[in-house]
Amino acid sequence: MSAKKDQPSSHFIKRIINADNESGKWDGRVHTRFPPEPNGYLHIGHAKSICINFGLAEEYGGKCNLRFDDTNPLKEEEEYVNSIIEDVKWLGFDWEDRLLFASDYFQQMHDFAVDLIKKGNAFVCDLSSEEIRNQRGTLTEPGTESPFRNRSIDDNLDLFARMKAGEFSDGERTLRAKINMVHPNLNMRDPVMYRILYATHHRTGDEWCIYPMYDWAHGLGDSIERITHSICTLEFEDHRPLYDWFLQALDTYHPQQIEFARLNLNFTVVSKRKLKRIVDEGVVDGWDDPRMPTISGLRRRGYTPVSIRNFAETVGVTKRDTIVDAARLENALRNDLNKRAPRVMGVLDPLKVVITNYPEDKVEYVDAVNNPEDDSAGTRKVAFTRELVIEKADYMEDPPKKFFRLGPGREVRLKYAYFITCHGAVRDENGDVTELHCTYDPETKGGAAPDGRRVRGTLHWVSATENIAAKVRLYDRLFNNENPEEGGDFMKNLNPNSLQIAEPAFLEASISEPVSGCTYQFERLGYFIADVQHSSSGKLVFNRAVTLRDSWAKHAQKVHK
RNA sequence: UGGGGUGUCGUCUAAAGGUAGGACACCGGGUUUUGGUCCCGGCAGUCGGGGUUCGAGUCCCUGCACCCCAGCCA
């Protein structure tokens, strides 16, 4: 019945928004924000948050601000601002004219603080950070009140003005909220609102020597921007009472903070601190190394915005602490690319094949389908010659059962070209096969036999003479363990084979000028993208984003065990 | 031994007192000029114990497990 149809959509934040829209709490507005601190690169976990915040705004016809939470000049840099802007834009979201900074509100925040002092709800404290820590109490013991807690409003006003004016040194005094030193929630034990910090801010320069703390600044930023739903991660749950306390004490516009569980992925780490260590210790090339779960790394790896957005959609939004299987992310990529990626042939581990009954100098161009999932993608011509390369793995001297590829006396199809039959192998002094001698059947041009005979195997191939040589970087997961923390130190669980190089690899000539940002499918192998940093005009370098599913490899591995 | 949260197939996630469903993973089979895709089928779950109810994943009581919090970080 219609009751079913009218049912609000699934996740709990949407449910809250639906209820709000029904009650008219925000006059039907939905206004979210994505509030990164510009102190590092964005990763897949941030992508989830971006998709939630911008996605909700899109879905409800609302708005989402991009707001930099830049209240700690010691850690923040413009470089990060720029990378974050690029990443959010790349994911396909639009903040219109609302590129905002918490630092733009420093004056307003200061004025609000003066207000709070006047209301008797904040005081200047002379305790050192160590003294404050000692007096805060513990999880099970109450704190004790600062001796400066009951200064007069006038004294507080005066002292706060002098803090701002630069009369005191780094850390000498703080402005604290006057709440409750025996509160069971430590965040409510007279939290620091302002600290003295002589540091140059990436936007306000040396204008300020006092900087607001997160809890004070964040709610105010939300309030100033008329945010309706302030969505953050679970660890801020205990901060909500403080968020609410400040806004209530100020008697000002008061958004609702809602917390969801951050994304965790197995076989990787999703934490700025840990990713930084991987970068700093030179395990990877940088924050945008294709093995990194950063947005810039995924982009270089060949991931598409659509695949990341779909992934974020499918993992859902809940309050449960969970670890998502990295295979889900790969799956989202394959799903998107299968429909859209142009197909091309490339051989990464070449084995020479000579078609002994094919004319020496002949070059024939066969038609190849660009994308079997999309007729409109059309066809292209691929050069076929007497000498070719195929994958080493596609030939076996003594093939096991169910091996459908090439072997002595076996016939296979070279995709889009001809059936060939293997008649001999040339070996080097070590006994390794270096060259195959085959014959082709001219009747099978295009890959079909007029007599109706069938072959089990179809191989990809590249002309040994008409091709382009490239270097291909084959990436695998960064960690060997599902849980990189296993054993205590994630650095000990790094996968030493997370990067392998295939060189020279031979690609069909049609890909000599790859479309920038386009991820291709190399038939039977996987999805690959030209690397923006390593490629030069003379030398193409491709990154492997992900392999194709390979049920033969899986089967072979099982038999091997 | 304070406070705040969370427990549904192996993994994510629905079910809003009324048939525990989907996706991924895994296992079979079919189609296939990619051992890809697609299609069909299978496997498998409500943290435990009480209670309320015709009926409980959902409500109540109780226990257990796990996560977060003692920055002048965010």
XYZ file of C-alpha atoms (C1' of nucleotides) in Angstrom:
635
model
C 0.000 0.000 0.000
C 1.023 3.595 -0.039
C 2.178 3.330 3.524
C 5.101 1.329 2.230
C 5.837 3.774 -0.536
C 5.719 6.700 1.854
C 8.158 5.039 4.128
C 11.122 7.302 4.772
C 14.355 6.212 3.173
C 16.677 4.085 5.104
C 19.515 5.551 7.086
C 19.066 7.193 10.438
C 20.209 10.668 9.452
C 17.685 10.792 6.643
C 15.109 9.715 9.141
C 15.985 12.652 11.357
C 15.831 15.024 8.405
C 12.490 13.627 7.305
C 11.102 14.121 10.776
C 12.479 17.667 10.873
C 10.934 18.474 7.536
C 7.644 17.150 8.750
C 7.708 19.129 11.961
C 9.007 22.219 10.218
C 11.926 22.445 12.620
C 14.163 24.127 10.063
C 11.429 25.433 7.770
C 12.215 22.614 5.394
C 15.842 23.648 4.983
C 18.667 21.158 4.833
C 22.057 22.782 5.194
C 25.115 20.665 5.962
C 28.822 21.272 5.841
C 31.997 19.315 5.280
C 34.514 20.696 7.783
C 38.041 19.372 7.156
C 41.060 20.633 9.034
C 43.661 21.544 6.402
C 46.411 19.548 8.090
C 46.751 16.659 5.656
C 45.350 14.938 2.628
C 41.823 13.619 2.417
C 41.330 9.849 2.433
C 38.553 7.406 1.658
C 37.091 7.945 5.113
C 36.705 11.634 4.368
C 35.136 10.658 1.063
C 32.382 8.934 3.004
C 31.772 12.073 5.029
C 31.845 14.236 1.906
C 29.324 11.961 0.217
C 27.041 12.042 3.246
C 27.112 15.794 3.685
C 27.005 16.855 0.059
C 24.808 13.900 -0.850
C 22.177 14.804 1.715
C 22.136 18.383 0.495
C 21.701 17.197 -3.102
C 18.985 14.762 -2.196
C 16.936 17.219 -0.185
C 17.486 20.216 -2.413
C 19.578 21.855 0.284
C 23.083 23.211 0.545
C 26.423 21.992 1.757
C 29.294 24.281 2.681
C 32.953 23.488 2.340
C 34.333 24.908 5.549
C 37.933 24.626 6.627
C 38.270 24.149 10.330
C 41.478 26.102 10.552
C 41.798 27.003 14.202
C 45.246 25.548 14.827
C 47.920 27.456 12.882
C 50.606 25.077 14.108
C 49.333 22.276 11.928
C 47.593 23.872 9.012
C 48.885 24.855 5.608
C 47.580 26.273 2.400
C 48.913 23.299 0.452
C 46.360 21.142 2.212
C 43.576 23.611 1.541
C 44.320 23.351 -2.153
C 44.484 19.575 -2.229
C 41.227 19.311 -0.309
C 39.474 21.665 -2.694
C 40.742 19.644 -5.630
C 39.611 16.364 -4.092
C 36.092 17.473 -3.229
C 35.689 18.996 -6.657
C 36.987 15.816 -8.306
C 34.396 13.785 -6.442
C 31.866 15.928 -8.234
C 30.469 18.095 -5.478
C 29.732 21.795 -5.616
C 29.787 24.243 -2.706
C 28.915 27.133 -5.038
C 30.085 30.339 -3.399
C 30.373 28.784 0.032
C 34.089 28.134 0.317
C 34.390 29.089 3.961
C 36.958 29.194 6.720
C 36.516 29.083 10.462
C 39.251 31.707 10.555
C 36.893 34.115 8.784
C 34.862 34.094 11.982
C 37.666 34.777 14.436
C 36.361 38.275 15.217
C 32.786 37.069 15.686
C 33.962 34.209 17.840
C 35.933 36.636 19.954
C 32.869 38.830 20.385
C 30.785 35.826 21.375
C 33.438 34.999 23.960
C 33.183 38.491 25.410
C 29.439 37.900 25.604
C 29.940 34.698 27.482
C 32.282 36.394 29.921
C 29.717 39.126 30.500
C 27.143 36.478 31.272
C 29.481 35.098 33.896
C 29.950 31.869 31.946
C 33.642 32.114 31.157
C 36.785 33.091 32.976
C 40.443 33.733 32.356
C 42.563 31.059 33.982
C 46.246 31.470 34.879
C 46.906 27.773 35.316
C 49.487 26.111 33.109
C 48.408 23.307 30.833
C 49.955 20.836 33.217
C 48.071 22.306 36.164
C 44.838 22.211 34.253
C 45.449 18.593 33.425
C 46.165 17.753 37.045
C 43.010 19.457 38.211
C 40.745 17.930 35.604
C 40.383 14.735 37.617
C 40.149 11.377 35.896
C 37.496 9.187 34.342
C 36.394 8.107 37.792
C 37.433 11.022 40.004
C 35.994 14.524 39.902
C 38.114 17.561 39.059
C 38.824 20.524 41.243
C 37.969 24.102 40.507
C 40.569 26.555 39.284
C 41.520 29.189 41.864
C 40.835 31.774 39.145
C 37.327 30.538 38.526
C 35.612 33.276 40.466
C 37.318 36.353 39.115
C 35.019 39.292 38.565
C 33.496 39.819 35.168
C 35.455 43.036 34.822
C 38.726 41.319 35.606
C 37.932 38.605 33.093
C 37.072 41.143 30.433
C 40.258 43.018 31.101
C 42.449 39.933 31.146
C 40.872 38.514 27.995
C 41.445 41.812 26.213
C 45.076 41.718 27.308
C 45.407 38.105 26.144
C 44.231 39.236 22.744
C 46.468 42.275 22.822
C 49.540 40.134 23.243
C 50.457 41.060 26.785
C 51.047 37.481 27.816
C 53.277 34.779 26.504
C 52.483 31.467 24.833
C 50.287 29.334 27.054
C 50.413 31.714 29.969
C 46.661 32.049 30.285
C 43.506 30.558 28.797
C 39.891 31.482 28.559
C 37.758 28.736 30.032
C 34.057 28.047 30.115
C 32.652 27.963 33.623
C 30.623 24.771 33.633
C 31.159 22.026 36.188
C 34.395 20.499 37.435
C 32.643 17.424 38.820
C 30.728 16.663 35.636
C 31.048 12.981 34.682
C 31.761 14.068 31.112
C 35.302 15.397 31.127
C 34.553 17.724 28.244
C 32.296 19.683 30.564
C 34.951 20.291 33.223
C 35.567 23.956 32.457
C 36.993 23.362 28.972
C 39.500 25.731 27.427
C 37.962 28.029 24.810
C 41.025 30.073 23.854
C 44.730 29.507 24.116
C 47.554 31.955 23.539
C 49.568 30.941 20.510
C 52.108 33.117 18.766
C 51.930 31.419 15.423
C 51.382 32.663 11.905
C 48.074 31.511 10.506
C 47.849 30.551 6.854
C 45.067 33.076 6.326
C 45.028 35.578 9.152
C 48.779 35.863 9.413
C 49.843 37.428 12.713
C 46.569 39.207 13.331
C 45.726 36.935 16.250
C 47.709 35.518 19.118
C 44.729 33.805 20.679
C 43.093 30.918 18.853
C 39.768 29.245 19.594
C 39.565 25.563 20.487
C 37.526 23.137 18.404
C 34.557 22.889 20.724
C 34.136 26.626 20.898
C 34.782 27.288 17.238
C 32.911 24.467 15.615
C 29.442 25.092 16.965
C 29.834 28.797 16.356
C 30.842 28.196 12.752
C 27.795 25.979 12.323
C 25.612 28.581 13.957
C 26.949 31.492 11.913
C 26.404 29.519 8.704
C 22.871 28.525 9.718
C 23.706 24.864 9.409
C 20.749 22.609 10.163
C 22.402 19.231 10.611
C 25.982 19.207 11.823
C 27.171 15.741 10.925
C 30.356 14.384 12.459
C 31.934 11.122 13.541
C 31.243 9.075 16.646
C 34.165 10.295 18.734
C 32.458 13.663 18.994
C 29.457 12.182 20.693
C 30.734 13.203 24.139
C 31.321 16.691 22.804
C 27.689 17.217 21.925
C 26.709 18.312 25.447
C 29.360 21.014 25.189
C 28.297 21.953 21.661
C 24.783 22.389 23.023
C 25.917 24.160 26.174
C 27.803 26.878 24.300
C 24.995 27.601 21.893
C 22.419 27.636 24.667
C 24.515 29.886 26.853
C 24.849 32.277 23.915
C 21.163 31.978 23.170
C 21.898 31.825 19.476
C 20.991 29.771 16.388
C 21.503 26.144 17.306
C 22.057 23.358 14.750
C 21.701 19.704 15.658
C 24.872 17.664 15.877
C 24.501 14.101 14.585
C 27.215 11.470 14.795
C 27.870 8.522 12.489
C 30.532 5.796 12.445
C 33.664 6.561 10.492
C 34.748 4.244 7.706
C 37.283 1.509 8.348
C 38.671 -0.701 5.602
C 40.550 -3.941 6.020
C 44.038 -4.401 4.569
C 44.705 -0.694 4.951
C 44.921 2.107 7.476
C 42.601 5.075 7.391
C 44.150 7.588 9.713
C 46.078 10.718 8.830
C 48.689 9.952 11.459
C 49.419 6.455 10.186
C 49.309 7.447 6.553
C 51.783 10.189 7.349
C 54.167 7.659 8.826
C 53.969 5.540 5.690
C 54.802 8.608 3.625
C 57.524 9.875 5.960
C 59.275 6.531 6.153
C 59.396 6.327 2.386
C 57.271 3.231 2.022
C 55.359 4.977 -0.738
C 56.172 7.878 -3.051
C 53.906 10.375 -1.339
C 50.367 11.101 -0.242
C 49.115 10.482 -3.749
C 50.954 7.205 -4.272
C 48.437 4.900 -5.975
C 48.647 2.475 -3.068
C 47.444 5.075 -0.603
C 43.773 5.161 0.393
C 43.872 8.924 -0.049
C 41.513 10.468 -2.551
C 44.475 11.707 -4.557
C 46.040 8.236 -4.416
C 42.847 6.573 -5.574
C 42.560 9.102 -8.367
C 46.082 8.302 -9.561
C 45.366 4.629 -9.181
C 42.541 4.900 -11.684
C 39.504 5.048 -9.442
C 36.602 7.088 -10.732
C 34.515 9.583 -8.741
C 31.416 7.556 -9.538
C 32.925 4.392 -8.121
C 33.840 6.114 -4.865
C 30.430 7.705 -4.543
C 28.722 4.389 -5.212
C 30.967 2.731 -2.684
C 30.069 5.325 -0.066
C 26.416 4.782 -0.850
C 26.616 1.015 -0.451
C 28.476 0.984 2.859
C 25.656 2.939 4.385
C 25.433 5.288 7.335
C 25.099 3.895 10.842
C 26.519 4.276 14.330
C 28.144 0.865 14.394
C 31.878 0.552 14.486
C 32.620 -1.618 11.465
C 35.351 -2.702 9.099
C 34.347 -2.785 5.473
C 35.911 -5.352 3.162
C 38.306 -3.613 0.774
C 36.909 -5.899 -1.914
C 33.799 -3.744 -1.807
C 35.769 -0.753 -2.975
C 37.368 -2.767 -5.778
C 33.979 -4.088 -6.679
C 32.551 -0.595 -6.943
C 35.378 0.286 -9.332
C 34.919 -2.786 -11.523
C 31.206 -2.153 -11.640
C 31.630 1.356 -12.945
C 34.525 0.605 -15.286
C 32.977 -2.505 -16.790
C 30.291 -0.341 -18.297
C 32.484 2.558 -19.347
C 36.127 1.637 -19.814
C 37.448 1.384 -23.384
C 39.029 -2.016 -24.061
C 42.500 -2.336 -25.372
C 45.029 -5.168 -25.652
C 48.304 -5.150 -23.824
C 50.827 -7.846 -22.895
C 52.603 -7.384 -19.596
C 54.790 -10.474 -19.505
C 55.609 -11.101 -23.135
C 56.329 -14.379 -24.875
C 57.168 -14.165 -28.567
C 54.998 -16.054 -31.028
C 55.931 -16.595 -34.664
C 53.129 -17.474 -37.058
C 55.198 -19.609 -39.402
C 52.686 -19.690 -42.243
C 52.028 -15.941 -42.183
C 53.839 -13.700 -44.695
C 56.960 -11.952 -43.408
C 56.122 -8.348 -44.105
C 52.393 -8.408 -44.065
C 50.492 -6.090 -41.699
C 46.814 -6.711 -41.425
C 44.348 -4.612 -39.456
C 41.626 -6.489 -37.649
C 38.506 -4.945 -36.136
C 38.318 -4.883 -32.378
C 35.312 -3.951 -30.275
C 35.949 -0.964 -28.009
C 33.442 -1.928 -25.377
C 31.176 -4.970 -25.533
C 28.974 -3.344 -22.902
C 28.428 -0.273 -25.037
C 27.761 -0.560 -28.764
C 28.081 3.163 -29.228
C 31.771 2.916 -28.331
C 32.405 1.458 -31.793
C 35.409 -0.463 -33.071
C 39.054 0.172 -33.829
C 41.774 -1.412 -35.966
C 44.539 -3.487 -34.442
C 47.664 -4.510 -36.346
C 48.272 -8.243 -36.835
C 51.685 -9.467 -38.017
C 53.781 -12.607 -38.335
C 55.487 -11.995 -35.031
C 53.388 -11.378 -31.970
C 53.620 -11.425 -28.195
C 51.259 -13.147 -25.803
C 51.379 -13.557 -22.034
C 53.817 -16.144 -20.738
C 51.039 -17.427 -18.509
C 48.994 -18.290 -21.593
C 51.312 -21.116 -22.594
C 52.063 -24.303 -20.727
C 54.242 -27.137 -21.851
C 52.402 -29.650 -19.741
C 49.010 -28.100 -19.072
C 46.838 -29.285 -16.214
C 43.220 -30.263 -16.641
C 40.909 -27.424 -17.573
C 43.747 -25.266 -18.858
C 42.203 -23.809 -22.007
C 45.133 -21.816 -23.272
C 48.072 -22.627 -25.505
C 50.177 -25.784 -25.276
C 51.912 -28.164 -27.662
C 49.488 -29.050 -30.440
C 46.691 -26.919 -29.008
C 44.536 -24.485 -30.891
C 43.304 -21.201 -29.424
C 41.764 -18.016 -30.692
C 43.699 -14.786 -30.803
C 40.949 -12.355 -30.040
C 39.564 -10.535 -33.107
C 42.250 -12.184 -35.283
C 42.738 -15.893 -36.061
C 42.821 -19.344 -34.577
C 46.388 -20.475 -34.116
C 47.880 -23.866 -33.328
C 51.131 -24.347 -31.491
C 53.716 -26.593 -33.147
C 56.885 -25.944 -31.254
C 58.789 -23.985 -28.684
C 62.285 -22.534 -28.699
C 64.204 -22.696 -25.439
C 67.195 -20.925 -24.010
C 70.136 -22.562 -22.235
C 68.111 -22.738 -19.017
C 65.379 -24.621 -20.734
C 62.960 -21.712 -20.509
C 60.616 -21.200 -23.403
C 61.516 -18.042 -25.287
C 59.523 -18.365 -28.454
C 56.553 -20.269 -29.802
C 56.063 -21.447 -33.345
C 52.457 -21.564 -34.444
C 50.403 -21.704 -37.592
C 47.260 -19.754 -38.239
C 44.108 -20.760 -40.072
C 43.322 -18.051 -42.657
C 39.714 -19.192 -42.682
C 39.204 -18.015 -39.107
C 39.801 -14.338 -39.645
C 37.964 -12.230 -37.096
C 38.047 -15.114 -34.662
C 35.254 -17.367 -35.911
C 35.630 -20.672 -37.720
C 33.382 -21.146 -40.751
C 33.371 -24.900 -40.174
C 31.895 -24.331 -36.743
C 34.772 -25.791 -34.789
C 35.286 -24.297 -31.399
C 38.215 -23.491 -29.179
C 38.120 -23.185 -25.440
C 40.646 -20.435 -25.092
C 40.760 -16.874 -26.352
C 43.989 -14.959 -25.833
C 44.855 -11.302 -26.052
C 47.957 -10.451 -28.056
C 49.958 -7.585 -29.471
C 51.995 -7.388 -32.665
C 55.695 -7.723 -31.880
C 56.508 -5.078 -34.451
C 53.510 -2.743 -34.528
C 53.096 -1.712 -30.902
C 54.148 0.723 -28.247
C 56.391 -0.264 -25.381
C 55.370 0.945 -21.973
C 56.073 0.452 -18.332
C 53.255 -0.822 -16.171
C 53.127 -0.475 -12.423
C 51.223 -3.328 -10.824
C 49.831 -2.431 -7.437
C 48.631 -4.729 -4.735
C 47.325 -4.078 -1.242
C 49.645 -2.169 1.071
C 49.291 -4.629 3.944
C 49.413 -8.383 4.172
C 47.111 -8.528 7.137
C 43.430 -7.921 7.108
C 44.073 -5.958 10.289
C 47.336 -4.047 9.808
C 47.557 -3.475 13.564
C 47.933 -7.175 14.200
C 51.047 -7.806 16.252
C 51.167 -4.221 17.492
C 52.920 -2.269 14.743
C 51.269 -1.749 11.390
C 54.654 -1.019 9.792
C 55.603 -4.655 10.339
C 52.677 -5.869 8.285
C 53.474 -3.972 5.112
C 53.252 -5.970 1.913
C 56.750 -5.861 0.384
C 55.266 -6.710 -3.004
C 52.693 -3.948 -3.123
C 54.384 -2.626 -6.250
C 55.723 -4.681 -9.102
C 56.940 -3.380 -12.404
C 56.163 -4.874 -15.782
C 58.691 -3.629 -18.310
C 58.761 -3.713 -21.172
C 55.061 -4.236 -21.632
C 53.663 -4.068 -25.156
C 50.444 -2.269 -25.905
C 48.459 -1.995 -29.088
C 49.307 1.214 -30.902
C 45.837 2.688 -30.536
C 46.651 3.671 -26.972
C 49.771 5.648 -27.808
C 47.986 8.783 -26.683
C 45.753 7.780 -23.791
C 42.917 10.078 -22.851
C 43.916 11.953 -19.734
C 42.141 10.666 -16.666
C 40.628 7.740 -18.556
C 40.930 4.291 -17.060
C 41.176 1.581 -19.710
C 40.547 -2.101 -19.549
C 43.462 -4.180 -20.780
C 41.556 -7.236 -21.962
C 41.720 -10.202 -19.629
C 44.029 -8.338 -17.218
C 42.363 -5.466 -15.460
C 41.924 -1.727 -15.476
C 44.800 0.646 -16.113
C 45.348 4.372 -16.234
C 48.247 6.386 -17.608
C 50.188 7.758 -14.666
C 50.232 11.524 -14.716
C 53.550 11.844 -12.932
C 55.637 9.060 -14.366
C 54.580 9.267 -17.987
C 56.502 11.407 -20.404
C 55.986 12.001 -24.104
C 58.507 9.325 -25.004
C 57.573 6.818 -22.360
C 54.148 5.779 -21.230
C 53.699 4.519 -17.703
C 50.450 2.888 -16.679
C 49.117 2.081 -13.231
C 46.990 -0.949 -12.615
C 43.895 0.136 -10.714
C 42.502 -3.327 -10.157
C 42.626 -6.721 -11.819
C 39.651 -8.323 -13.461
C 38.040 -11.078 -11.488
C 39.996 -14.182 -12.336
C 38.238 -17.435 -11.608
C 41.027 -19.389 -13.327
C 43.660 -17.945 -11.005
C 41.425 -18.780 -8.091
C 40.943 -22.318 -9.365
C 44.658 -22.781 -10.017
C 45.510 -21.548 -6.551
C 43.110 -23.988 -4.976
C 44.517 -26.898 -6.943
C 48.009 -25.804 -5.998
C 47.109 -25.986 -2.317
C 34.997 0.795 39.614
C 32.718 7.511 35.876
C 30.341 9.093 31.363
C 28.900 8.408 26.237
C 27.866 4.779 22.364
C 27.097 -0.007 19.636
C 25.577 -5.406 19.161
C 21.219 -8.806 12.643
C 24.499 -14.198 7.663
C 31.991 -14.504 7.087
C 31.576 -8.744 5.887
C 28.456 -4.384 5.233
C 23.278 -3.247 5.495
C 17.478 -3.406 5.533
C 13.139 -4.863 8.333
C 10.037 1.178 12.586
C 5.421 -5.111 16.866
C 3.289 -8.925 11.576
C 7.004 -14.038 6.097
C 14.440 -11.836 8.934
C 15.458 -9.293 2.944
C 19.623 -7.160 -0.198
C 24.797 -6.451 -1.492
C 29.830 -8.220 -1.081
C 32.472 -12.798 -0.100
C 32.171 -18.048 -0.790
C 30.226 -22.636 -3.501
C 27.580 -24.773 -7.870
C 25.468 -24.256 -12.971
C 24.201 -21.581 -17.830
C 25.608 -17.894 -21.743
C 30.096 -15.796 -23.731
C 35.447 -14.064 -29.333
C 37.773 -11.196 -22.014
C 38.400 -18.000 -17.424
C 35.574 -10.554 -17.623
C 30.385 -9.077 -17.881
C 25.474 -11.109 -17.601
C 21.820 -14.945 -15.929
C 20.177 -18.938 -12.579
C 20.825 -21.582 -8.023
C 23.120 -22.618 -3.085
C 25.353 -21.412 1.704
C 24.625 -18.443 5.921
C 22.363 -14.121 10.774
C 18.915 -11.245 15.182
C 25.013 -11.243 21.771
C 22.983 -14.350 26.319
C 18.922 -15.046 30.027
C 14.128 -13.687 31.644
C 9.446 -11.010 30.698
C 5.117 -8.288 27.917
C 2.211 -9.731 23.468
C -2.019 -13.737 19.388
C 2.852 -12.311 17.513
C 9.466 -9.529 19.547
C 15.428 -8.213 15.728
C 11.975 -4.340 17.306
C 8.975 -3.031 23.797
C 10.509 -4.024 29.341
C 14.126 -6.197 32.961
C 18.897 -8.310 33.467
C 23.563 -9.908 32.090
C 27.720 -9.997 28.527
C 30.956 -8.168 24.665
C 33.094 -4.304 21.907
C 34.195 1.092 20.756
C 35.105 6.348 22.398
C 36.604 10.133 26.315
C 41.399 12.427 31.190
C 45.214 17.965 24.291
C 46.089 24.853 25.674
C 44.563 18.769 18.672
C 40.411 18.393 15.418
